[in-house]
Amino acid sequence: GLGIVYTRMGKGLGQKAFRTFRMALGVDPNYVDAYMEIARLHVKMGEADAEAAFKRVIAIDSTYAPAYLEFMNWHADQDYY
């Protein structure tokens, strides 16, 4: 959707992407793909809010494997060892 287009166009459009994904969540508050894109956008923008976003995806759908993979990759990059 449009949020993904904004995400791919660069950091300057990150806030527009967030708004677009949140609009989708206004229609369906359990739309796991929108939460996943929010998490990815937080990662891309270097924001710590990625953790909460990944956890939200997992809370909505505990079987959504990409969330675990990307969350663990993000976590490993944070030097939390």
PDB file of N, CA, C and O in Angstrom:
ATOM      1  N   GLY A   1       0.799  -1.165   0.000  1.00  0.00           N
ATOM      2  CA  GLY A   1       0.000   0.000   0.000  1.00  0.00           C
ATOM      3  C   GLY A   1       0.866   1.262   0.000  1.00  0.00           C
ATOM      4  O   GLY A   1       2.080   1.236  -0.175  1.00  0.00           O
ATOM      5  N   LEU A   2       0.203   2.344   0.216  1.00  0.00           N
ATOM      6  CA  LEU A   2       0.841   3.650   0.181  1.00  0.00           C
ATOM      7  C   LEU A   2       1.916   3.795   1.261  1.00  0.00           C
ATOM      8  O   LEU A   2       2.963   4.405   1.038  1.00  0.00           O
ATOM      9  N   GLY A   3       1.672   3.238   2.443  1.00  0.00           N
ATOM     10  CA  GLY A   3       2.668   3.313   3.508  1.00  0.00           C
ATOM     11  C   GLY A   3       3.985   2.673   3.114  1.00  0.00           C
ATOM     12  O   GLY A   3       5.056   3.191   3.432  1.00  0.00           O
ATOM     13  N   ILE A   4       3.925   1.567   2.406  1.00  0.00           N
ATOM     14  CA  ILE A   4       5.143   0.894   1.948  1.00  0.00           C
ATOM     15  C   ILE A   4       5.864   1.765   0.924  1.00  0.00           C
ATOM     16  O   ILE A   4       7.088   1.855   0.930  1.00  0.00           O
ATOM     17  N   VAL A   5       5.120   2.426   0.059  1.00  0.00           N
ATOM     18  CA  VAL A   5       5.730   3.333  -0.917  1.00  0.00           C
ATOM     19  C   VAL A   5       6.479   4.446  -0.185  1.00  0.00           C
ATOM     20  O   VAL A   5       7.633   4.737  -0.501  1.00  0.00           O
ATOM     21  N   TYR A   6       5.834   5.070   0.804  1.00  0.00           N
ATOM     22  CA  TYR A   6       6.498   6.120   1.579  1.00  0.00           C
ATOM     23  C   TYR A   6       7.753   5.581   2.261  1.00  0.00           C
ATOM     24  O   TYR A   6       8.784   6.240   2.288  1.00  0.00           O
ATOM     25  N   THR A   7       7.666   4.374   2.805  1.00  0.00           N
ATOM     26  CA  THR A   7       8.811   3.770   3.490  1.00  0.00           C
ATOM     27  C   THR A   7       9.983   3.601   2.543  1.00  0.00           C
ATOM     28  O   THR A   7      11.126   3.905   2.885  1.00  0.00           O
ATOM     29  N   ARG A   8       9.730   3.139   1.363  1.00  0.00           N
ATOM     30  CA  ARG A   8      10.800   2.884   0.395  1.00  0.00           C
ATOM     31  C   ARG A   8      11.392   4.163  -0.194  1.00  0.00           C
ATOM     32  O   ARG A   8      12.506   4.153  -0.700  1.00  0.00           O
ATOM     33  N   MET A   9      10.655   5.260  -0.103  1.00  0.00           N
ATOM     34  CA  MET A   9      11.137   6.515  -0.672  1.00  0.00           C
ATOM     35  C   MET A   9      12.155   7.210   0.235  1.00  0.00           C
ATOM     36  O   MET A   9      12.830   8.128  -0.204  1.00  0.00           O
ATOM     37  N   GLY A  10      12.259   6.800   1.489  1.00  0.00           N
ATOM     38  CA  GLY A  10      13.284   7.368   2.353  1.00  0.00           C
ATOM     39  C   GLY A  10      12.772   7.928   3.658  1.00  0.00           C
ATOM     40  O   GLY A  10      11.566   8.050   3.883  1.00  0.00           O
ATOM     41  N   LYS A  11      13.732   8.275   4.523  1.00  0.00           N
ATOM     42  CA  LYS A  11      13.411   8.753   5.871  1.00  0.00           C
ATOM     43  C   LYS A  11      12.557  10.005   5.876  1.00  0.00           C
ATOM     44  O   LYS A  11      11.780  10.228   6.784  1.00  0.00           O
ATOM     45  N   GLY A  12      12.692  10.825   4.889  1.00  0.00           N
ATOM     46  CA  GLY A  12      11.934  12.063   4.848  1.00  0.00           C
ATOM     47  C   GLY A  12      10.422  11.846   4.813  1.00  0.00           C
ATOM     48  O   GLY A  12       9.657  12.732   5.155  1.00  0.00           O
ATOM     49  N   LEU A  13      10.004  10.669   4.405  1.00  0.00           N
ATOM     50  CA  LEU A  13       8.574  10.369   4.323  1.00  0.00           C
ATOM     51  C   LEU A  13       8.131   9.382   5.399  1.00  0.00           C
ATOM     52  O   LEU A  13       7.016   8.862   5.357  1.00  0.00           O
ATOM     53  N   GLY A  14       8.992   9.145   6.366  1.00  0.00           N
ATOM     54  CA  GLY A  14       8.683   8.189   7.424  1.00  0.00           C
ATOM     55  C   GLY A  14       7.417   8.521   8.187  1.00  0.00           C
ATOM     56  O   GLY A  14       6.601   7.635   8.476  1.00  0.00           O
ATOM     57  N   GLN A  15       7.215   9.785   8.522  1.00  0.00           N
ATOM     58  CA  GLN A  15       6.019  10.162   9.281  1.00  0.00           C
ATOM     59  C   GLN A  15       4.747   9.953   8.459  1.00  0.00           C
ATOM     60  O   GLN A  15       3.716   9.557   9.001  1.00  0.00           O
ATOM     61  N   LYS A  16       4.838  10.182   7.162  1.00  0.00           N
ATOM     62  CA  LYS A  16       3.676   9.908   6.310  1.00  0.00           C
ATOM     63  C   LYS A  16       3.387   8.410   6.285  1.00  0.00           C
ATOM     64  O   LYS A  16       2.234   8.002   6.292  1.00  0.00           O
ATOM     65  N   ALA A  17       4.438   7.610   6.253  1.00  0.00           N
ATOM     66  CA  ALA A  17       4.257   6.155   6.280  1.00  0.00           C
ATOM     67  C   ALA A  17       3.599   5.734   7.588  1.00  0.00           C
ATOM     68  O   ALA A  17       2.647   4.943   7.578  1.00  0.00           O
ATOM     69  N   PHE A  18       4.087   6.260   8.719  1.00  0.00           N
ATOM     70  CA  PHE A  18       3.471   5.934  10.007  1.00  0.00           C
ATOM     71  C   PHE A  18       1.989   6.280  10.007  1.00  0.00           C
ATOM     72  O   PHE A  18       1.153   5.488  10.450  1.00  0.00           O
ATOM     73  N   ARG A  19       1.656   7.470   9.523  1.00  0.00           N
ATOM     74  CA  ARG A  19       0.245   7.891   9.485  1.00  0.00           C
ATOM     75  C   ARG A  19      -0.596   6.949   8.634  1.00  0.00           C
ATOM     76  O   ARG A  19      -1.723   6.602   8.996  1.00  0.00           O
ATOM     77  N   THR A  20      -0.044   6.531   7.509  1.00  0.00           N
ATOM     78  CA  THR A  20      -0.780   5.641   6.607  1.00  0.00           C
ATOM     79  C   THR A  20      -1.031   4.287   7.274  1.00  0.00           C
ATOM     80  O   THR A  20      -2.139   3.756   7.214  1.00  0.00           O
ATOM     81  N   PHE A  21       0.000   3.747   7.928  1.00  0.00           N
ATOM     82  CA  PHE A  21      -0.179   2.459   8.614  1.00  0.00           C
ATOM     83  C   PHE A  21      -1.174   2.594   9.766  1.00  0.00           C
ATOM     84  O   PHE A  21      -1.992   1.705  10.000  1.00  0.00           O
ATOM     85  N   ARG A  22      -1.122   3.713  10.472  1.00  0.00           N
ATOM     86  CA  ARG A  22      -2.064   3.920  11.586  1.00  0.00           C
ATOM     87  C   ARG A  22      -3.499   4.086  11.080  1.00  0.00           C
ATOM     88  O   ARG A  22      -4.454   3.686  11.754  1.00  0.00           O
ATOM     89  N   MET A  23      -3.656   4.653   9.907  1.00  0.00           N
ATOM     90  CA  MET A  23      -4.997   4.739   9.312  1.00  0.00           C
ATOM     91  C   MET A  23      -5.533   3.340   9.041  1.00  0.00           C
ATOM     92  O   MET A  23      -6.710   3.056   9.288  1.00  0.00           O
ATOM     93  N   ALA A  24      -4.674   2.461   8.549  1.00  0.00           N
ATOM     94  CA  ALA A  24      -5.085   1.072   8.309  1.00  0.00           C
ATOM     95  C   ALA A  24      -5.481   0.403   9.621  1.00  0.00           C
ATOM     96  O   ALA A  24      -6.463  -0.355   9.670  1.00  0.00           O
ATOM     97  N   LEU A  25      -4.752   0.714  10.697  1.00  0.00           N
ATOM     98  CA  LEU A  25      -5.080   0.139  12.000  1.00  0.00           C
ATOM     99  C   LEU A  25      -6.385   0.706  12.550  1.00  0.00           C
ATOM    100  O   LEU A  25      -7.053   0.050  13.358  1.00  0.00           O
ATOM    101  N   GLY A  26      -6.755   1.903  12.110  1.00  0.00           N
ATOM    102  CA  GLY A  26      -8.043   2.463  12.493  1.00  0.00           C
ATOM    103  C   GLY A  26      -9.199   1.663  11.927  1.00  0.00           C
ATOM    104  O   GLY A  26     -10.269   1.580  12.521  1.00  0.00           O
ATOM    105  N   VAL A  27      -8.972   1.057  10.781  1.00  0.00           N
ATOM    106  CA  VAL A  27      -9.990   0.217  10.149  1.00  0.00           C
ATOM    107  C   VAL A  27      -9.980  -1.174  10.780  1.00  0.00           C
ATOM    108  O   VAL A  27     -11.029  -1.761  11.048  1.00  0.00           O
ATOM    109  N   ASP A  28      -8.785  -1.709  11.016  1.00  0.00           N
ATOM    110  CA  ASP A  28      -8.637  -3.051  11.608  1.00  0.00           C
ATOM    111  C   ASP A  28      -7.506  -2.999  12.638  1.00  0.00           C
ATOM    112  O   ASP A  28      -6.339  -3.080  12.278  1.00  0.00           O
ATOM    113  N   PRO A  29      -7.846  -2.861  13.925  1.00  0.00           N
ATOM    114  CA  PRO A  29      -6.825  -2.719  14.966  1.00  0.00           C
ATOM    115  C   PRO A  29      -5.922  -3.940  15.140  1.00  0.00           C
ATOM    116  O   PRO A  29      -4.890  -3.850  15.804  1.00  0.00           O
ATOM    117  N   ASN A  30      -6.281  -5.051  14.538  1.00  0.00           N
ATOM    118  CA  ASN A  30      -5.456  -6.254  14.622  1.00  0.00           C
ATOM    119  C   ASN A  30      -4.785  -6.596  13.296  1.00  0.00           C
ATOM    120  O   ASN A  30      -4.419  -7.754  13.066  1.00  0.00           O
ATOM    121  N   TYR A  31      -4.614  -5.609  12.453  1.00  0.00           N
ATOM    122  CA  TYR A  31      -4.005  -5.819  11.132  1.00  0.00           C
ATOM    123  C   TYR A  31      -2.502  -6.017  11.311  1.00  0.00           C
ATOM    124  O   TYR A  31      -1.730  -5.062  11.388  1.00  0.00           O
ATOM    125  N   VAL A  32      -2.101  -7.268  11.390  1.00  0.00           N
ATOM    126  CA  VAL A  32      -0.721  -7.613  11.724  1.00  0.00           C
ATOM    127  C   VAL A  32       0.281  -7.057  10.716  1.00  0.00           C
ATOM    128  O   VAL A  32       1.382  -6.652  11.094  1.00  0.00           O
ATOM    129  N   ASP A  33      -0.078  -7.009   9.450  1.00  0.00           N
ATOM    130  CA  ASP A  33       0.853  -6.498   8.436  1.00  0.00           C
ATOM    131  C   ASP A  33       1.164  -5.021   8.650  1.00  0.00           C
ATOM    132  O   ASP A  33       2.292  -4.582   8.427  1.00  0.00           O
ATOM    133  N   ALA A  34       0.172  -4.243   9.085  1.00  0.00           N
ATOM    134  CA  ALA A  34       0.418  -2.828   9.359  1.00  0.00           C
ATOM    135  C   ALA A  34       1.373  -2.675  10.539  1.00  0.00           C
ATOM    136  O   ALA A  34       2.305  -1.870  10.491  1.00  0.00           O
ATOM    137  N   TYR A  35       1.169  -3.456  11.588  1.00  0.00           N
ATOM    138  CA  TYR A  35       2.093  -3.401  12.727  1.00  0.00           C
ATOM    139  C   TYR A  35       3.497  -3.842  12.328  1.00  0.00           C
ATOM    140  O   TYR A  35       4.491  -3.282  12.789  1.00  0.00           O
ATOM    141  N   MET A  36       3.567  -4.845  11.470  1.00  0.00           N
ATOM    142  CA  MET A  36       4.880  -5.320  11.028  1.00  0.00           C
ATOM    143  C   MET A  36       5.599  -4.235  10.234  1.00  0.00           C
ATOM    144  O   MET A  36       6.803  -4.025  10.402  1.00  0.00           O
ATOM    145  N   GLU A  37       4.874  -3.530   9.390  1.00  0.00           N
ATOM    146  CA  GLU A  37       5.496  -2.445   8.618  1.00  0.00           C
ATOM    147  C   GLU A  37       5.913  -1.295   9.535  1.00  0.00           C
ATOM    148  O   GLU A  37       6.943  -0.654   9.304  1.00  0.00           O
ATOM    149  N   ILE A  38       5.137  -1.041  10.582  1.00  0.00           N
ATOM    150  CA  ILE A  38       5.532  -0.024  11.557  1.00  0.00           C
ATOM    151  C   ILE A  38       6.833  -0.440  12.233  1.00  0.00           C
ATOM    152  O   ILE A  38       7.748   0.375  12.396  1.00  0.00           O
ATOM    153  N   ALA A  39       6.933  -1.697  12.614  1.00  0.00           N
ATOM    154  CA  ALA A  39       8.169  -2.193  13.236  1.00  0.00           C
ATOM    155  C   ALA A  39       9.352  -2.045  12.282  1.00  0.00           C
ATOM    156  O   ALA A  39      10.425  -1.572  12.676  1.00  0.00           O
ATOM    157  N   ARG A  40       9.157  -2.426  11.044  1.00  0.00           N
ATOM    158  CA  ARG A  40      10.234  -2.305  10.056  1.00  0.00           C
ATOM    159  C   ARG A  40      10.646  -0.848   9.855  1.00  0.00           C
ATOM    160  O   ARG A  40      11.828  -0.556   9.683  1.00  0.00           O
ATOM    161  N   LEU A  41       9.672   0.037   9.869  1.00  0.00           N
ATOM    162  CA  LEU A  41       9.976   1.453   9.698  1.00  0.00           C
ATOM    163  C   LEU A  41      10.770   1.987  10.892  1.00  0.00           C
ATOM    164  O   LEU A  41      11.715   2.756  10.719  1.00  0.00           O
ATOM    165  N   HIS A  42      10.406   1.560  12.093  1.00  0.00           N
ATOM    166  CA  HIS A  42      11.185   1.950  13.277  1.00  0.00           C
ATOM    167  C   HIS A  42      12.631   1.472  13.146  1.00  0.00           C
ATOM    168  O   HIS A  42      13.564   2.202  13.470  1.00  0.00           O
ATOM    169  N   VAL A  43      12.806   0.243  12.661  1.00  0.00           N
ATOM    170  CA  VAL A  43      14.160  -0.293  12.462  1.00  0.00           C
ATOM    171  C   VAL A  43      14.903   0.563  11.439  1.00  0.00           C
ATOM    172  O   VAL A  43      16.039   0.978  11.663  1.00  0.00           O
ATOM    173  N   LYS A  44      14.259   0.829  10.330  1.00  0.00           N
ATOM    174  CA  LYS A  44      14.884   1.603   9.254  1.00  0.00           C
ATOM    175  C   LYS A  44      15.291   2.989   9.735  1.00  0.00           C
ATOM    176  O   LYS A  44      16.333   3.513   9.345  1.00  0.00           O
ATOM    177  N   MET A  45      14.480   3.567  10.628  1.00  0.00           N
ATOM    178  CA  MET A  45      14.750   4.910  11.125  1.00  0.00           C
ATOM    179  C   MET A  45      15.651   4.900  12.363  1.00  0.00           C
ATOM    180  O   MET A  45      15.974   5.955  12.903  1.00  0.00           O
ATOM    181  N   GLY A  46      16.053   3.698  12.797  1.00  0.00           N
ATOM    182  CA  GLY A  46      16.949   3.591  13.940  1.00  0.00           C
ATOM    183  C   GLY A  46      16.299   3.931  15.270  1.00  0.00           C
ATOM    184  O   GLY A  46      16.957   4.435  16.174  1.00  0.00           O
ATOM    185  N   GLU A  47      15.024   3.649  15.393  1.00  0.00           N
ATOM    186  CA  GLU A  47      14.271   4.010  16.588  1.00  0.00           C
ATOM    187  C   GLU A  47      14.053   2.801  17.501  1.00  0.00           C
ATOM    188  O   GLU A  47      13.732   1.707  17.038  1.00  0.00           O
ATOM    189  N   ALA A  48      14.187   3.032  18.800  1.00  0.00           N
ATOM    190  CA  ALA A  48      14.018   1.967  19.791  1.00  0.00           C
ATOM    191  C   ALA A  48      12.572   1.483  19.878  1.00  0.00           C
ATOM    192  O   ALA A  48      12.318   0.413  20.430  1.00  0.00           O
ATOM    193  N   ASP A  49      11.623   2.249  19.341  1.00  0.00           N
ATOM    194  CA  ASP A  49      10.219   1.842  19.357  1.00  0.00           C
ATOM    195  C   ASP A  49       9.976   0.564  18.561  1.00  0.00           C
ATOM    196  O   ASP A  49       8.891  -0.019  18.628  1.00  0.00           O
ATOM    197  N   ALA A  50      10.981   0.111  17.833  1.00  0.00           N
ATOM    198  CA  ALA A  50      10.855  -1.130  17.070  1.00  0.00           C
ATOM    199  C   ALA A  50      10.513  -2.292  17.990  1.00  0.00           C
ATOM    200  O   ALA A  50       9.699  -3.147  17.634  1.00  0.00           O
ATOM    201  N   GLU A  51      11.112  -2.321  19.162  1.00  0.00           N
ATOM    202  CA  GLU A  51      10.867  -3.432  20.080  1.00  0.00           C
ATOM    203  C   GLU A  51       9.379  -3.558  20.431  1.00  0.00           C
ATOM    204  O   GLU A  51       8.803  -4.642  20.338  1.00  0.00           O
ATOM    205  N   ALA A  52       8.767  -2.473  20.821  1.00  0.00           N
ATOM    206  CA  ALA A  52       7.347  -2.503  21.175  1.00  0.00           C
ATOM    207  C   ALA A  52       6.489  -2.897  19.969  1.00  0.00           C
ATOM    208  O   ALA A  52       5.504  -3.626  20.115  1.00  0.00           O
ATOM    209  N   ALA A  53       6.874  -2.428  18.799  1.00  0.00           N
ATOM    210  CA  ALA A  53       6.105  -2.754  17.591  1.00  0.00           C
ATOM    211  C   ALA A  53       6.204  -4.242  17.266  1.00  0.00           C
ATOM    212  O   ALA A  53       5.199  -4.875  16.928  1.00  0.00           O
ATOM    213  N   PHE A  54       7.400  -4.818  17.367  1.00  0.00           N
ATOM    214  CA  PHE A  54       7.545  -6.259  17.128  1.00  0.00           C
ATOM    215  C   PHE A  54       6.747  -7.055  18.157  1.00  0.00           C
ATOM    216  O   PHE A  54       6.086  -8.043  17.822  1.00  0.00           O
ATOM    217  N   LYS A  55       6.803  -6.627  19.411  1.00  0.00           N
ATOM    218  CA  LYS A  55       6.056  -7.324  20.457  1.00  0.00           C
ATOM    219  C   LYS A  55       4.555  -7.251  20.203  1.00  0.00           C
ATOM    220  O   LYS A  55       3.824  -8.199  20.499  1.00  0.00           O
ATOM    221  N   ARG A  56       4.091  -6.162  19.648  1.00  0.00           N
ATOM    222  CA  ARG A  56       2.666  -6.018  19.320  1.00  0.00           C
ATOM    223  C   ARG A  56       2.281  -7.007  18.229  1.00  0.00           C
ATOM    224  O   ARG A  56       1.232  -7.645  18.296  1.00  0.00           O
ATOM    225  N   VAL A  57       3.127  -7.146  17.210  1.00  0.00           N
ATOM    226  CA  VAL A  57       2.859  -8.113  16.142  1.00  0.00           C
ATOM    227  C   VAL A  57       2.739  -9.515  16.730  1.00  0.00           C
ATOM    228  O   VAL A  57       1.796 -10.252  16.434  1.00  0.00           O
ATOM    229  N   ILE A  58       3.683  -9.872  17.587  1.00  0.00           N
ATOM    230  CA  ILE A  58       3.695 -11.210  18.188  1.00  0.00           C
ATOM    231  C   ILE A  58       2.478 -11.408  19.091  1.00  0.00           C
ATOM    232  O   ILE A  58       1.902 -12.503  19.131  1.00  0.00           O
ATOM    233  N   ALA A  59       2.058 -10.360  19.794  1.00  0.00           N
ATOM    234  CA  ALA A  59       0.878 -10.466  20.648  1.00  0.00           C
ATOM    235  C   ALA A  59      -0.390 -10.710  19.823  1.00  0.00           C
ATOM    236  O   ALA A  59      -1.286 -11.447  20.251  1.00  0.00           O
ATOM    237  N   ILE A  60      -0.454 -10.104  18.650  1.00  0.00           N
ATOM    238  CA  ILE A  60      -1.628 -10.272  17.791  1.00  0.00           C
ATOM    239  C   ILE A  60      -1.636 -11.644  17.135  1.00  0.00           C
ATOM    240  O   ILE A  60      -2.663 -12.301  17.052  1.00  0.00           O
ATOM    241  N   ASP A  61      -0.462 -12.066  16.656  1.00  0.00           N
ATOM    242  CA  ASP A  61      -0.366 -13.357  15.954  1.00  0.00           C
ATOM    243  C   ASP A  61       0.935 -14.043  16.352  1.00  0.00           C
ATOM    244  O   ASP A  61       1.983 -13.798  15.750  1.00  0.00           O
ATOM    245  N   SER A  62       0.855 -14.891  17.345  1.00  0.00           N
ATOM    246  CA  SER A  62       2.056 -15.560  17.857  1.00  0.00           C
ATOM    247  C   SER A  62       2.631 -16.583  16.879  1.00  0.00           C
ATOM    248  O   SER A  62       3.718 -17.112  17.110  1.00  0.00           O
ATOM    249  N   THR A  63       1.956 -16.837  15.773  1.00  0.00           N
ATOM    250  CA  THR A  63       2.469 -17.773  14.770  1.00  0.00           C
ATOM    251  C   THR A  63       3.124 -17.068  13.583  1.00  0.00           C
ATOM    252  O   THR A  63       3.563 -17.728  12.648  1.00  0.00           O
ATOM    253  N   TYR A  64       3.208 -15.745  13.623  1.00  0.00           N
ATOM    254  CA  TYR A  64       3.753 -14.970  12.500  1.00  0.00           C
ATOM    255  C   TYR A  64       5.280 -14.977  12.584  1.00  0.00           C
ATOM    256  O   TYR A  64       5.898 -14.128  13.232  1.00  0.00           O
ATOM    257  N   ALA A  65       5.892 -15.967  11.940  1.00  0.00           N
ATOM    258  CA  ALA A  65       7.331 -16.204  12.028  1.00  0.00           C
ATOM    259  C   ALA A  65       8.205 -15.014  11.621  1.00  0.00           C
ATOM    260  O   ALA A  65       9.231 -14.774  12.272  1.00  0.00           O
ATOM    261  N   PRO A  66       7.869 -14.244  10.588  1.00  0.00           N
ATOM    262  CA  PRO A  66       8.731 -13.113  10.226  1.00  0.00           C
ATOM    263  C   PRO A  66       8.943 -12.125  11.368  1.00  0.00           C
ATOM    264  O   PRO A  66      10.009 -11.518  11.481  1.00  0.00           O
ATOM    265  N   ALA A  67       7.949 -11.979  12.237  1.00  0.00           N
ATOM    266  CA  ALA A  67       8.092 -11.053  13.361  1.00  0.00           C
ATOM    267  C   ALA A  67       9.198 -11.520  14.300  1.00  0.00           C
ATOM    268  O   ALA A  67      10.011 -10.722  14.770  1.00  0.00           O
ATOM    269  N   TYR A  68       9.239 -12.815  14.586  1.00  0.00           N
ATOM    270  CA  TYR A  68      10.282 -13.347  15.463  1.00  0.00           C
ATOM    271  C   TYR A  68      11.662 -13.181  14.844  1.00  0.00           C
ATOM    272  O   TYR A  68      12.606 -12.758  15.510  1.00  0.00           O
ATOM    273  N   LEU A  69      11.765 -13.516  13.570  1.00  0.00           N
ATOM    274  CA  LEU A  69      13.050 -13.424  12.875  1.00  0.00           C
ATOM    275  C   LEU A  69      13.569 -11.990  12.853  1.00  0.00           C
ATOM    276  O   LEU A  69      14.717 -11.719  13.242  1.00  0.00           O
ATOM    277  N   GLU A  70      12.737 -11.059  12.433  1.00  0.00           N
ATOM    278  CA  GLU A  70      13.181  -9.671  12.337  1.00  0.00           C
ATOM    279  C   GLU A  70      13.407  -9.052  13.713  1.00  0.00           C
ATOM    280  O   GLU A  70      14.323  -8.239  13.887  1.00  0.00           O
ATOM    281  N   PHE A  71      12.604  -9.446  14.698  1.00  0.00           N
ATOM    282  CA  PHE A  71      12.795  -8.950  16.058  1.00  0.00           C
ATOM    283  C   PHE A  71      14.136  -9.430  16.613  1.00  0.00           C
ATOM    284  O   PHE A  71      14.895  -8.652  17.193  1.00  0.00           O
ATOM    285  N   MET A  72      14.443 -10.691  16.414  1.00  0.00           N
ATOM    286  CA  MET A  72      15.715 -11.218  16.917  1.00  0.00           C
ATOM    287  C   MET A  72      16.901 -10.597  16.180  1.00  0.00           C
ATOM    288  O   MET A  72      17.930 -10.297  16.792  1.00  0.00           O
ATOM    289  N   ASN A  73      16.773 -10.391  14.875  1.00  0.00           N
ATOM    290  CA  ASN A  73      17.844  -9.721  14.130  1.00  0.00           C
ATOM    291  C   ASN A  73      18.044  -8.298  14.631  1.00  0.00           C
ATOM    292  O   ASN A  73      19.176  -7.846  14.816  1.00  0.00           O
ATOM    293  N   TRP A  74      16.941  -7.582  14.861  1.00  0.00           N
ATOM    294  CA  TRP A  74      17.029  -6.223  15.392  1.00  0.00           C
ATOM    295  C   TRP A  74      17.669  -6.247  16.784  1.00  0.00           C
ATOM    296  O   TRP A  74      18.554  -5.457  17.083  1.00  0.00           O
ATOM    297  N   HIS A  75      17.212  -7.172  17.600  1.00  0.00           N
ATOM    298  CA  HIS A  75      17.722  -7.270  18.968  1.00  0.00           C
ATOM    299  C   HIS A  75      19.222  -7.556  18.962  1.00  0.00           C
ATOM    300  O   HIS A  75      19.987  -6.939  19.723  1.00  0.00           O
ATOM    301  N   ALA A  76      19.684  -8.432  18.100  1.00  0.00           N
ATOM    302  CA  ALA A  76      21.111  -8.761  18.003  1.00  0.00           C
ATOM    303  C   ALA A  76      21.932  -7.532  17.600  1.00  0.00           C
ATOM    304  O   ALA A  76      23.058  -7.343  18.055  1.00  0.00           O
ATOM    305  N   ASP A  77      21.365  -6.695  16.765  1.00  0.00           N
ATOM    306  CA  ASP A  77      22.059  -5.487  16.323  1.00  0.00           C
ATOM    307  C   ASP A  77      22.130  -4.407  17.399  1.00  0.00           C
ATOM    308  O   ASP A  77      22.874  -3.434  17.254  1.00  0.00           O
ATOM    309  N   GLN A  78      21.374  -4.572  18.478  1.00  0.00           N
ATOM    310  CA  GLN A  78      21.332  -3.566  19.541  1.00  0.00           C
ATOM    311  C   GLN A  78      22.442  -3.738  20.574  1.00  0.00           C
ATOM    312  O   GLN A  78      22.562  -2.944  21.489  1.00  0.00           O
ATOM    313  N   ASP A  79      23.236  -4.778  20.464  1.00  0.00           N
ATOM    314  CA  ASP A  79      24.334  -5.057  21.410  1.00  0.00           C
ATOM    315  C   ASP A  79      23.849  -5.193  22.839  1.00  0.00           C
ATOM    316  O   ASP A  79      24.408  -4.597  23.767  1.00  0.00           O
ATOM    317  N   TYR A  80      22.781  -5.965  23.034  1.00  0.00           N
ATOM    318  CA  TYR A  80      22.241  -6.191  24.369  1.00  0.00           C
ATOM    319  C   TYR A  80      22.895  -7.374  25.074  1.00  0.00           C
ATOM    320  O   TYR A  80      22.376  -7.877  26.034  1.00  0.00           O
ATOM    321  N   TYR A  81      23.991  -7.849  24.589  1.00  0.00           N
ATOM    322  CA  TYR A  81      24.612  -9.064  25.153  1.00  0.00           C
ATOM    323  C   TYR A  81      25.170  -8.806  26.519  1.00  0.00           C
ATOM    324  O   TYR A  81      25.737  -7.886  26.881  1.00  0.00           O
TER     325      TYR A  81
END
